PDB file of C-alpha atoms and ligand atoms in Angstrom:
ATOM      1  CA  UNK A   1       0.000   0.000   0.000  1.00 63.00           C
ATOM      2  CA  UNK A   2       1.356   3.403  -0.904  1.00 72.00           C
ATOM      3  CA  UNK A   3       1.237   6.121   1.695  1.00 77.00           C
ATOM      4  CA  UNK A   4       1.624   9.786   0.794  1.00 80.00           C
ATOM      5  CA  UNK A   5       2.647  12.834   2.811  1.00 82.00           C
ATOM      6  CA  UNK A   6      -0.973  13.748   3.383  1.00 86.00           C
ATOM      7  CA  UNK A   7      -1.635  10.366   5.040  1.00 89.00           C
ATOM      8  CA  UNK A   8       0.413  11.363   8.113  1.00 92.00           C
ATOM      9  CA  UNK A   9       0.413  13.845  10.938  1.00 95.00           C
ATOM     10  CA  UNK A  10       3.215  14.897  13.255  1.00 96.00           C
ATOM     11  CA  UNK A  11       3.075  14.271  16.987  1.00 96.00           C
ATOM     12  CA  UNK A  12       5.094  16.956  18.715  1.00 90.00           C
ATOM     13  CA  UNK A  13       4.305  16.535  22.422  1.00 97.00           C
ATOM     14  CA  UNK A  14       3.900  13.367  24.473  1.00 98.00           C
ATOM     15  CA  UNK A  15       0.307  12.109  24.021  1.00 98.00           C
ATOM     16  CA  UNK A  16       0.165  11.075  27.689  1.00 98.00           C
ATOM     17  CA  UNK A  17       1.758  13.978  29.595  1.00 97.00           C
ATOM     18  CA  UNK A  18       2.069  16.680  26.944  1.00 97.00           C
ATOM     19  CA  UNK A  19       5.777  17.336  27.628  1.00 97.00           C
ATOM     20  CA  UNK A  20       8.131  17.521  24.663  1.00 94.00           C
ATOM     21  CA  UNK A  21      11.555  16.316  25.768  1.00 97.00           C
ATOM     22  CA  UNK A  22      12.216  12.891  24.255  1.00 98.00           C
ATOM     23  CA  UNK A  23      14.915  10.308  23.608  1.00 98.00           C
ATOM     24  CA  UNK A  24      15.262   8.793  20.137  1.00 98.00           C
ATOM     25  CA  UNK A  25      14.817   5.010  20.089  1.00 98.00           C
ATOM     26  CA  UNK A  26      14.711   3.806  16.461  1.00 95.00           C
ATOM     27  CA  UNK A  27      13.506   4.484  12.931  1.00 93.00           C
ATOM     28  CA  UNK A  28      10.790   2.292  11.470  1.00 91.00           C
ATOM     29  CA  UNK A  29       8.711   1.945   8.286  1.00 82.00           C
ATOM     30  CA  UNK A  30       5.019   2.886   8.063  1.00 72.00           C
ATOM     31  CA  UNK A  31       3.194  -0.155   9.362  1.00 72.00           C
ATOM     32  CA  UNK A  32       5.971  -1.928  11.256  1.00 70.00           C
ATOM     33  CA  UNK A  33       5.146  -5.611  11.515  1.00 64.00           C
ATOM     34  CA  UNK A  34       1.527  -4.895  10.554  1.00 60.00           C
ATOM     35  CA  UNK A  35       2.704  -3.982   7.063  1.00 59.00           C
ATOM     36  CA  UNK A  36       1.732  -7.279   5.494  1.00 50.00           C
ATOM     37  CA  UNK A  37       1.969  -6.012   1.950  1.00 51.00           C
ATOM     38  CA  UNK A  38       5.709  -5.758   2.055  1.00 49.00           C
ATOM     39  CA  UNK A  39       6.068  -2.080   1.204  1.00 50.00           C
ATOM     40  CA  UNK A  40       8.175  -1.857   4.287  1.00 46.00           C
ATOM     41  CA  UNK A  41      10.331   1.059   3.257  1.00 48.00           C
ATOM     42  CA  UNK A  42       7.499   3.211   2.102  1.00 68.00           C
ATOM     43  CA  UNK A  43       8.193   5.876   4.707  1.00 79.00           C
ATOM     44  CA  UNK A  44      10.231   6.082   7.880  1.00 86.00           C
ATOM     45  CA  UNK A  45       9.051   7.504  11.184  1.00 92.00           C
ATOM     46  CA  UNK A  46      10.825   7.722  14.541  1.00 96.00           C
ATOM     47  CA  UNK A  47       9.957   5.958  17.771  1.00 97.00           C
ATOM     48  CA  UNK A  48      10.790   8.207  20.733  1.00 98.00           C
ATOM     49  CA  UNK A  49      10.472   7.960  24.523  1.00 98.00           C
ATOM     50  CA  UNK A  50       9.116  10.787  26.669  1.00 98.00           C
ATOM     51  CA  UNK A  51      11.803  11.802  29.169  1.00 98.00           C
ATOM     52  CA  UNK A  52       9.148  12.872  31.616  1.00 98.00           C
ATOM     53  CA  UNK A  53       6.663   9.961  31.833  1.00 97.00           C
ATOM     54  CA  UNK A  54       8.360   7.143  29.898  1.00 98.00           C
ATOM     55  CA  UNK A  55       5.658   6.796  27.255  1.00 98.00           C
ATOM     56  CA  UNK A  56       6.990   5.588  23.899  1.00 98.00           C
ATOM     57  CA  UNK A  57       5.406   7.032  20.769  1.00 98.00           C
ATOM     58  CA  UNK A  58       5.862   7.604  17.066  1.00 97.00           C
ATOM     59  CA  UNK A  59       6.751  11.137  15.953  1.00 96.00           C
ATOM     60  CA  UNK A  60       4.366  10.712  13.005  1.00 95.00           C
ATOM     61  CA  UNK A  61       1.186   8.667  12.809  1.00 94.00           C
ATOM     62  CA  UNK A  62      -1.433   7.992  10.175  1.00 90.00           C
ATOM     63  CA  UNK A  63      -4.067  10.735   9.999  1.00 92.00           C
ATOM     64  CA  UNK A  64      -7.700  10.075   9.087  1.00 87.00           C
ATOM     65  CA  UNK A  65      -6.799   9.589   5.409  1.00 86.00           C
ATOM     66  CA  UNK A  66      -4.048   7.156   6.215  1.00 85.00           C
ATOM     67  CA  UNK A  67      -6.084   5.293   8.799  1.00 82.00           C
ATOM     68  CA  UNK A  68      -8.961   4.784   6.399  1.00 78.00           C
ATOM     69  CA  UNK A  69      -6.509   3.324   3.879  1.00 78.00           C
ATOM     70  CA  UNK A  70      -4.951   1.026   6.414  1.00 77.00           C
ATOM     71  CA  UNK A  71      -8.028  -0.280   8.239  1.00 69.00           C
ATOM     72  CA  UNK A  72     -10.514  -0.459   5.381  1.00 69.00           C
ATOM     73  CA  UNK A  73      -9.875  -4.077   4.466  1.00 65.00           C
ATOM     74  CA  UNK A  74      -7.677  -5.025   7.374  1.00 66.00           C
ATOM     75  CA  UNK A  75     -10.058  -7.721   8.462  1.00 60.00           C
ATOM     76  CA  UNK A  76      -9.913  -9.726   5.239  1.00 64.00           C
ATOM     77  CA  UNK A  77      -6.394  -8.588   4.288  1.00 65.00           C
ATOM     78  CA  UNK A  78      -4.615  -9.611   7.453  1.00 61.00           C
ATOM     79  CA  UNK A  79      -6.837 -10.869  10.167  1.00 57.00           C
ATOM     80  CA  UNK A  80      -8.772 -13.773   8.741  1.00 57.00           C
ATOM     81  CA  UNK A  81      -6.604 -15.289   6.078  1.00 64.00           C
ATOM     82  CA  UNK A  82      -4.882 -17.949   8.100  1.00 80.00           C
ATOM     83  CA  UNK A  83      -6.738 -20.786   9.855  1.00 87.00           C
ATOM     84  CA  UNK A  84      -3.813 -21.452  12.154  1.00 90.00           C
ATOM     85  CA  UNK A  85      -3.664 -17.801  13.227  1.00 87.00           C
ATOM     86  CA  UNK A  86      -7.387 -17.880  13.965  1.00 89.00           C
ATOM     87  CA  UNK A  87      -7.064 -21.021  16.070  1.00 93.00           C
ATOM     88  CA  UNK A  88      -4.231 -19.472  18.066  1.00 94.00           C
ATOM     89  CA  UNK A  89      -6.157 -16.258  18.606  1.00 94.00           C
ATOM     90  CA  UNK A  90      -9.193 -18.163  19.834  1.00 95.00           C
ATOM     91  CA  UNK A  91      -6.984 -19.992  22.315  1.00 97.00           C
ATOM     92  CA  UNK A  92      -5.667 -16.631  23.544  1.00 98.00           C
ATOM     93  CA  UNK A  93      -9.218 -15.315  23.920  1.00 98.00           C
ATOM     94  CA  UNK A  94      -9.938 -18.141  26.358  1.00 98.00           C
ATOM     95  CA  UNK A  95      -6.709 -17.616  28.330  1.00 98.00           C
ATOM     96  CA  UNK A  96      -7.359 -13.880  28.612  1.00 98.00           C
ATOM     97  CA  UNK A  97     -11.004 -14.466  29.519  1.00 98.00           C
ATOM     98  CA  UNK A  98     -10.081 -16.924  32.286  1.00 98.00           C
ATOM     99  CA  UNK A  99      -7.712 -14.342  33.747  1.00 98.00           C
ATOM    100  CA  UNK A 100     -10.154 -11.424  33.918  1.00 98.00           C
ATOM    101  CA  UNK A 101     -13.243 -13.446  34.808  1.00 97.00           C
ATOM    102  CA  UNK A 102     -11.956 -14.041  38.350  1.00 97.00           C
ATOM    103  CA  UNK A 103     -12.323 -10.302  39.024  1.00 97.00           C
ATOM    104  CA  UNK A 104     -15.813  -9.889  37.562  1.00 96.00           C
ATOM    105  CA  UNK A 105     -18.661  -9.447  40.013  1.00 92.00           C
ATOM    106  CA  UNK A 106     -22.411  -9.894  39.611  1.00 90.00           C
ATOM    107  CA  UNK A 107     -24.692 -12.096  37.551  1.00 90.00           C
ATOM    108  CA  UNK A 108     -24.802 -10.463  34.175  1.00 96.00           C
ATOM    109  CA  UNK A 109     -22.101  -7.798  33.932  1.00 98.00           C
ATOM    110  CA  UNK A 110     -22.300  -5.062  31.321  1.00 98.00           C
ATOM    111  CA  UNK A 111     -19.270  -5.372  29.073  1.00 98.00           C
ATOM    112  CA  UNK A 112     -17.882  -3.094  26.401  1.00 98.00           C
ATOM    113  CA  UNK A 113     -15.074  -4.239  24.096  1.00 98.00           C
ATOM    114  CA  UNK A 114     -13.363  -1.228  22.515  1.00 98.00           C
ATOM    115  CA  UNK A 115     -12.055  -2.361  19.136  1.00 96.00           C
ATOM    116  CA  UNK A 116     -14.082  -5.563  19.305  1.00 97.00           C
ATOM    117  CA  UNK A 117     -13.222  -6.714  15.773  1.00 93.00           C
ATOM    118  CA  UNK A 118     -15.696  -9.377  14.775  1.00 94.00           C
ATOM    119  CA  UNK A 119     -16.709  -9.933  18.388  1.00 97.00           C
ATOM    120  CA  UNK A 120     -14.556 -13.021  18.965  1.00 97.00           C
ATOM    121  CA  UNK A 121     -13.365 -12.052  22.426  1.00 98.00           C
ATOM    122  CA  UNK A 122     -16.873 -11.058  23.533  1.00 98.00           C
ATOM    123  CA  UNK A 123     -18.017 -14.593  22.634  1.00 98.00           C
ATOM    124  CA  UNK A 124     -16.162 -15.835  25.736  1.00 98.00           C
ATOM    125  CA  UNK A 125     -18.333 -13.764  28.088  1.00 98.00           C
ATOM    126  CA  UNK A 126     -21.330 -16.084  28.041  1.00 96.00           C
ATOM    127  CA  UNK A 127     -24.262 -14.717  30.044  1.00 96.00           C
ATOM    128  CA  UNK A 128     -22.908 -11.163  30.121  1.00 97.00           C
ATOM    129  CA  UNK A 129     -24.505  -8.145  28.441  1.00 98.00           C
ATOM    130  CA  UNK A 130     -21.963  -7.505  25.701  1.00 98.00           C
ATOM    131  CA  UNK A 131     -21.509  -4.486  23.485  1.00 98.00           C
ATOM    132  CA  UNK A 132     -18.698  -3.480  21.168  1.00 98.00           C
ATOM    133  CA  UNK A 133     -17.085  -0.517  19.492  1.00 97.00           C
ATOM    134  CA  UNK A 134     -15.393  -1.000  16.144  1.00 94.00           C
ATOM    135  CA  UNK A 135     -13.951   1.403  13.613  1.00 85.00           C
ATOM    136  CA  UNK A 136     -13.550  -1.040  10.718  1.00 82.00           C
ATOM    137  CA  UNK A 137     -16.692  -1.329   8.614  1.00 84.00           C
ATOM    138  CA  UNK A 138     -16.236  -4.966   7.695  1.00 85.00           C
ATOM    139  CA  UNK A 139     -15.585  -6.154  11.248  1.00 89.00           C
ATOM    140  CA  UNK A 140     -18.290  -3.938  12.778  1.00 93.00           C
ATOM    141  CA  UNK A 141     -20.881  -5.342  10.432  1.00 94.00           C
ATOM    142  CA  UNK A 142     -19.905  -8.930  11.310  1.00 95.00           C
ATOM    143  CA  UNK A 143     -19.889  -8.248  15.054  1.00 96.00           C
ATOM    144  CA  UNK A 144     -23.263  -6.544  14.930  1.00 97.00           C
ATOM    145  CA  UNK A 145     -24.932  -9.800  13.902  1.00 97.00           C
ATOM    146  CA  UNK A 146     -24.227 -10.948  17.485  1.00 97.00           C
ATOM    147  CA  UNK A 147     -23.923  -7.798  19.598  1.00 98.00           C
ATOM    148  CA  UNK A 148     -24.904  -4.169  19.726  1.00 97.00           C
ATOM    149  CA  UNK A 149     -21.948  -2.503  18.020  1.00 97.00           C
ATOM    150  CA  UNK A 150     -21.157   1.182  17.817  1.00 96.00           C
ATOM    151  CA  UNK A 151     -19.205   1.945  14.676  1.00 92.00           C
ATOM    152  CA  UNK A 152     -16.903   4.906  15.113  1.00 87.00           C
ATOM    153  CA  UNK A 153     -14.268   6.532  17.326  1.00 90.00           C
ATOM    154  CA  UNK A 154     -14.814   5.555  20.948  1.00 96.00           C
ATOM    155  CA  UNK A 155     -14.310   8.996  22.585  1.00 97.00           C
ATOM    156  CA  UNK A 156     -17.025  10.591  20.434  1.00 96.00           C
ATOM    157  CA  UNK A 157     -19.727   7.966  21.022  1.00 97.00           C
ATOM    158  CA  UNK A 158     -22.667   8.742  23.287  1.00 96.00           C
ATOM    159  CA  UNK A 159     -23.271   5.648  25.425  1.00 96.00           C
ATOM    160  CA  UNK A 160     -26.505   5.399  27.305  1.00 88.00           C
ATOM    161  CA  UNK A 161     -25.644   3.902  30.675  1.00 95.00           C
ATOM    162  CA  UNK A 162     -22.495   2.558  32.272  1.00 98.00           C
ATOM    163  CA  UNK A 163     -20.398  -0.602  32.104  1.00 98.00           C
ATOM    164  CA  UNK A 164     -18.907  -3.044  34.609  1.00 98.00           C
ATOM    165  CA  UNK A 165     -15.992  -4.049  32.393  1.00 98.00           C
ATOM    166  CA  UNK A 166     -14.350  -2.138  29.583  1.00 98.00           C
ATOM    167  CA  UNK A 167     -11.887  -4.067  27.449  1.00 98.00           C
ATOM    168  CA  UNK A 168      -8.995  -2.802  25.363  1.00 98.00           C
ATOM    169  CA  UNK A 169      -7.656  -5.978  23.774  1.00 98.00           C
ATOM    170  CA  UNK A 170      -4.754  -5.398  21.410  1.00 96.00           C
ATOM    171  CA  UNK A 171      -6.036  -1.952  20.547  1.00 95.00           C
ATOM    172  CA  UNK A 172      -4.494   0.718  22.766  1.00 97.00           C
ATOM    173  CA  UNK A 173      -1.353   0.894  20.640  1.00 96.00           C
ATOM    174  CA  UNK A 174      -3.363   2.053  17.632  1.00 92.00           C
ATOM    175  CA  UNK A 175      -5.422   4.915  19.042  1.00 92.00           C
ATOM    176  CA  UNK A 176      -4.838   8.491  18.107  1.00 90.00           C
ATOM    177  CA  UNK A 177      -4.758  10.597  21.318  1.00 95.00           C
ATOM    178  CA  UNK A 178      -4.927   7.491  23.530  1.00 97.00           C
ATOM    179  CA  UNK A 179      -5.496   9.526  26.688  1.00 98.00           C
ATOM    180  CA  UNK A 180      -8.949  10.479  25.387  1.00 98.00           C
ATOM    181  CA  UNK A 181      -9.791   6.777  25.085  1.00 98.00           C
ATOM    182  CA  UNK A 182      -8.738   6.039  28.646  1.00 98.00           C
ATOM    183  CA  UNK A 183     -10.599   9.092  29.987  1.00 98.00           C
ATOM    184  CA  UNK A 184     -13.709   8.077  28.058  1.00 98.00           C
ATOM    185  CA  UNK A 185     -13.502   4.593  29.561  1.00 98.00           C
ATOM    186  CA  UNK A 186     -13.298   6.152  33.021  1.00 98.00           C
ATOM    187  CA  UNK A 187     -16.336   8.308  32.261  1.00 98.00           C
ATOM    188  CA  UNK A 188     -18.582   5.362  31.342  1.00 98.00           C
ATOM    189  CA  UNK A 189     -17.260   2.844  33.884  1.00 98.00           C
ATOM    190  CA  UNK A 190     -19.395   2.060  36.916  1.00 97.00           C
ATOM    191  CA  UNK A 191     -17.806   2.551  40.359  1.00 97.00           C
ATOM    192  CA  UNK A 192     -16.148  -0.742  41.270  1.00 97.00           C
ATOM    193  CA  UNK A 193     -15.932  -1.635  37.565  1.00 98.00           C
ATOM    194  CA  UNK A 194     -12.891  -2.939  35.720  1.00 98.00           C
ATOM    195  CA  UNK A 195     -10.707  -1.766  32.882  1.00 98.00           C
ATOM    196  CA  UNK A 196      -8.917  -4.665  31.187  1.00 98.00           C
ATOM    197  CA  UNK A 197      -5.942  -3.844  29.005  1.00 98.00           C
ATOM    198  CA  UNK A 198      -4.741  -7.058  27.408  1.00 98.00           C
ATOM    199  CA  UNK A 199      -2.725  -8.436  24.468  1.00 97.00           C
ATOM    200  CA  UNK A 200      -1.048  -5.052  24.457  1.00 98.00           C
ATOM    201  CA  UNK A 201       2.642  -4.741  23.552  1.00 98.00           C
ATOM    202  CA  UNK A 202       4.859  -3.811  26.486  1.00 98.00           C
ATOM    203  CA  UNK A 203       7.206  -1.081  25.275  1.00 98.00           C
ATOM    204  CA  UNK A 204       9.390  -1.602  28.354  1.00 98.00           C
ATOM    205  CA  UNK A 205       9.700  -5.361  27.864  1.00 98.00           C
ATOM    206  CA  UNK A 206      13.031  -7.078  27.341  1.00 98.00           C
ATOM    207  CA  UNK A 207      12.424  -7.895  23.662  1.00 98.00           C
ATOM    208  CA  UNK A 208      11.033  -4.442  22.881  1.00 98.00           C
ATOM    209  CA  UNK A 209      14.244  -2.876  24.140  1.00 98.00           C
ATOM    210  CA  UNK A 210      16.576  -5.444  22.596  1.00 98.00           C
ATOM    211  CA  UNK A 211      14.983  -5.768  19.154  1.00 96.00           C
ATOM    212  CA  UNK A 212      13.807  -2.136  18.771  1.00 96.00           C
ATOM    213  CA  UNK A 213      12.297  -1.806  15.235  1.00 93.00           C
ATOM    214  CA  UNK A 214      12.471  -5.596  14.889  1.00 94.00           C
ATOM    215  CA  UNK A 215      10.316  -6.124  17.958  1.00 95.00           C
ATOM    216  CA  UNK A 216       7.230  -7.814  16.509  1.00 93.00           C
ATOM    217  CA  UNK A 217       5.031  -5.117  18.040  1.00 95.00           C
ATOM    218  CA  UNK A 218       7.298  -2.105  17.624  1.00 95.00           C
ATOM    219  CA  UNK A 219       5.914   1.412  17.782  1.00 96.00           C
ATOM    220  CA  UNK A 220       5.330   2.716  14.232  1.00 93.00           C
ATOM    221  CA  UNK A 221       3.068   5.077  12.269  1.00 92.00           C
ATOM    222  CA  UNK A 222       0.160   2.609  12.481  1.00 90.00           C
ATOM    223  CA  UNK A 223       0.653   1.467  16.075  1.00 92.00           C
ATOM    224  CA  UNK A 224       1.897   4.794  17.409  1.00 95.00           C
ATOM    225  CA  UNK A 225       1.608   4.159  21.156  1.00 98.00           C
ATOM    226  CA  UNK A 226       4.100   2.248  23.267  1.00 98.00           C
ATOM    227  CA  UNK A 227       2.435   1.673  26.611  1.00 98.00           C
ATOM    228  CA  UNK A 228       4.098  -0.024  29.557  1.00 98.00           C
ATOM    229  CA  UNK A 229       2.963  -1.086  33.038  1.00 98.00           C
ATOM    230  CA  UNK A 230       4.876   1.889  34.435  1.00 98.00           C
ATOM    231  CA  UNK A 231       2.955   4.431  32.328  1.00 98.00           C
ATOM    232  CA  UNK A 232      -0.443   2.784  32.809  1.00 98.00           C
ATOM    233  CA  UNK A 233      -0.008   2.242  36.554  1.00 98.00           C
ATOM    234  CA  UNK A 234       0.842   5.913  37.039  1.00 98.00           C
ATOM    235  CA  UNK A 235      -2.060   6.996  34.883  1.00 98.00           C
ATOM    236  CA  UNK A 236      -4.647   4.883  36.712  1.00 98.00           C
ATOM    237  CA  UNK A 237      -3.207   5.703  40.128  1.00 97.00           C
ATOM    238  CA  UNK A 238      -3.928   9.337  39.246  1.00 97.00           C
ATOM    239  CA  UNK A 239      -7.578   8.433  38.591  1.00 97.00           C
ATOM    240  CA  UNK A 240      -7.804   6.518  41.874  1.00 96.00           C
ATOM    241  CA  UNK A 241      -7.912   3.007  40.412  1.00 98.00           C
ATOM    242  CA  UNK A 242      -6.280  -0.007  41.976  1.00 98.00           C
ATOM    243  CA  UNK A 243      -4.236  -2.493  39.990  1.00 98.00           C
ATOM    244  CA  UNK A 244      -5.977  -5.855  40.560  1.00 97.00           C
ATOM    245  CA  UNK A 245      -3.501  -7.964  38.642  1.00 97.00           C
ATOM    246  CA  UNK A 246      -0.854  -7.906  35.945  1.00 97.00           C
ATOM    247  CA  UNK A 247       0.200 -10.787  33.766  1.00 98.00           C
ATOM    248  CA  UNK A 248       2.573 -11.296  30.861  1.00 98.00           C
ATOM    249  CA  UNK A 249       1.224 -14.317  29.034  1.00 98.00           C
ATOM    250  CA  UNK A 250       3.893 -16.375  27.297  1.00 98.00           C
ATOM    251  CA  UNK A 251       4.340 -19.940  28.559  1.00 98.00           C
ATOM    252  CA  UNK A 252       1.096 -21.801  28.010  1.00 97.00           C
ATOM    253  CA  UNK A 253       0.159 -19.627  25.015  1.00 98.00           C
ATOM    254  CA  UNK A 254      -0.009 -21.007  21.455  1.00 97.00           C
ATOM    255  CA  UNK A 255       2.811 -18.644  20.451  1.00 97.00           C
ATOM    256  CA  UNK A 256       5.331 -20.048  22.904  1.00 98.00           C
ATOM    257  CA  UNK A 257       8.242 -22.294  21.976  1.00 98.00           C
ATOM    258  CA  UNK A 258      10.676 -21.784  24.815  1.00 98.00           C
ATOM    259  CA  UNK A 259      13.715 -23.480  23.247  1.00 98.00           C
ATOM    260  CA  UNK A 260      13.468 -21.802  19.850  1.00 98.00           C
ATOM    261  CA  UNK A 261      12.524 -18.441  21.342  1.00 98.00           C
ATOM    262  CA  UNK A 262      15.410 -18.449  23.813  1.00 98.00           C
ATOM    263  CA  UNK A 263      17.824 -19.302  20.967  1.00 98.00           C
ATOM    264  CA  UNK A 264      16.567 -16.366  18.903  1.00 98.00           C
ATOM    265  CA  UNK A 265      16.858 -13.979  21.826  1.00 98.00           C
ATOM    266  CA  UNK A 266      20.355 -15.309  22.590  1.00 98.00           C
ATOM    267  CA  UNK A 267      21.363 -14.672  18.969  1.00 98.00           C
ATOM    268  CA  UNK A 268      20.035 -11.130  19.202  1.00 98.00           C
ATOM    269  CA  UNK A 269      21.976 -10.506  22.416  1.00 98.00           C
ATOM    270  CA  UNK A 270      25.132 -11.839  20.756  1.00 98.00           C
ATOM    271  CA  UNK A 271      24.652  -9.522  17.769  1.00 98.00           C
ATOM    272  CA  UNK A 272      24.131  -6.577  20.067  1.00 97.00           C
ATOM    273  CA  UNK A 273      27.274  -7.399  22.032  1.00 98.00           C
ATOM    274  CA  UNK A 274      29.252  -7.620  18.802  1.00 98.00           C
ATOM    275  CA  UNK A 275      27.904  -4.290  17.609  1.00 97.00           C
ATOM    276  CA  UNK A 276      25.974  -5.896  14.713  1.00 97.00           C
ATOM    277  CA  UNK A 277      22.492  -4.963  13.636  1.00 93.00           C
ATOM    278  CA  UNK A 278      19.639  -7.279  14.639  1.00 94.00           C
ATOM    279  CA  UNK A 279      17.652  -7.909  11.452  1.00 90.00           C
ATOM    280  CA  UNK A 280      15.135 -10.567  12.344  1.00 92.00           C
ATOM    281  CA  UNK A 281      11.826 -10.318  14.171  1.00 93.00           C
ATOM    282  CA  UNK A 282      11.621 -10.940  17.882  1.00 96.00           C
ATOM    283  CA  UNK A 283      10.020 -14.231  18.908  1.00 97.00           C
ATOM    284  CA  UNK A 284       7.244 -14.559  21.479  1.00 98.00           C
ATOM    285  CA  UNK A 285       8.891 -14.089  24.885  1.00 98.00           C
ATOM    286  CA  UNK A 286       8.360 -13.294  28.552  1.00 98.00           C
ATOM    287  CA  UNK A 287       7.253  -9.707  28.998  1.00 98.00           C
ATOM    288  CA  UNK A 288       6.350  -8.949  25.356  1.00 98.00           C
ATOM    289  CA  UNK A 289       2.611  -8.609  25.905  1.00 98.00           C
ATOM    290  CA  UNK A 290       0.862  -7.314  28.991  1.00 98.00           C
ATOM    291  CA  UNK A 291      -2.517  -7.957  30.575  1.00 98.00           C
ATOM    292  CA  UNK A 292      -3.485  -5.452  33.283  1.00 98.00           C
ATOM    293  CA  UNK A 293      -6.697  -5.297  35.283  1.00 98.00           C
ATOM    294  CA  UNK A 294      -7.631  -2.046  37.050  1.00 98.00           C
ATOM    295  CA  UNK A 295     -10.582  -1.481  39.359  1.00 98.00           C
ATOM    296  CA  UNK A 296     -12.258   1.889  39.810  1.00 98.00           C
ATOM    297  CA  UNK A 297     -12.546   2.663  43.511  1.00 95.00           C
TER     298      UNK A 297
HETATM  299 ZN1   ZN B   1       5.105  11.885  28.648  1.00 63.18          ZN
END
């Protein structure tokens, strides 16, 4: 896919704390590892870390033009084409459901999945009152055969009523002005309710730091936000939430192959020590992906 200058916008200040002193981390092509079409060197952006709060972000992200291009057919282009990938994702849904379900209270909790895709994760919450938000037309239309789905940008949607659980599964890295999304979630969350951030790349993880632009979930123009437990814990502490639990799923997931993964990481460490460039993608590993559960006091 070809991206043009008018598909991007510059991000000058930190999207989380608004300060503008940063450290340069790495340069990366438009879609990072999401760029399935192979036009990897289409355009370079910079991943930078806020000196003040530690948030990692891209200095340029896709604007509305660019986003429409990227997400329009994402579902059929990248998300559904591989039966094995679907099976693995379904297995992850169950693992991530089992983790959060122990914190859910009440008979039929009201659940909102922000970026629900086709509603696959919501399918795990049997007996709950499930709703979704989805930007992609294709996915939203599929999900709405099962659930009430709001198509559009989460912060601008008028929800009637509150929720007991709001889910951001593998989505927070993509949102433009992510703070607005988190504030919106706070606004529509019931007291005592949960925010579940899961399958979200950990920008402070060992592989993220070692592999940089070759981290499988590196910060790029498409996934412009590099969250970490440190940044999220501080943010939610400020809103008077408590951290119920944090987990970094790896062993026991369908993506894990400890022996092979350790060998790849060892090779990357060796290259780094020898001053060579690491030019292969990071494997699944401890600390790559985070699952955090916060409760509103
Ligand atoms: Zn900051």
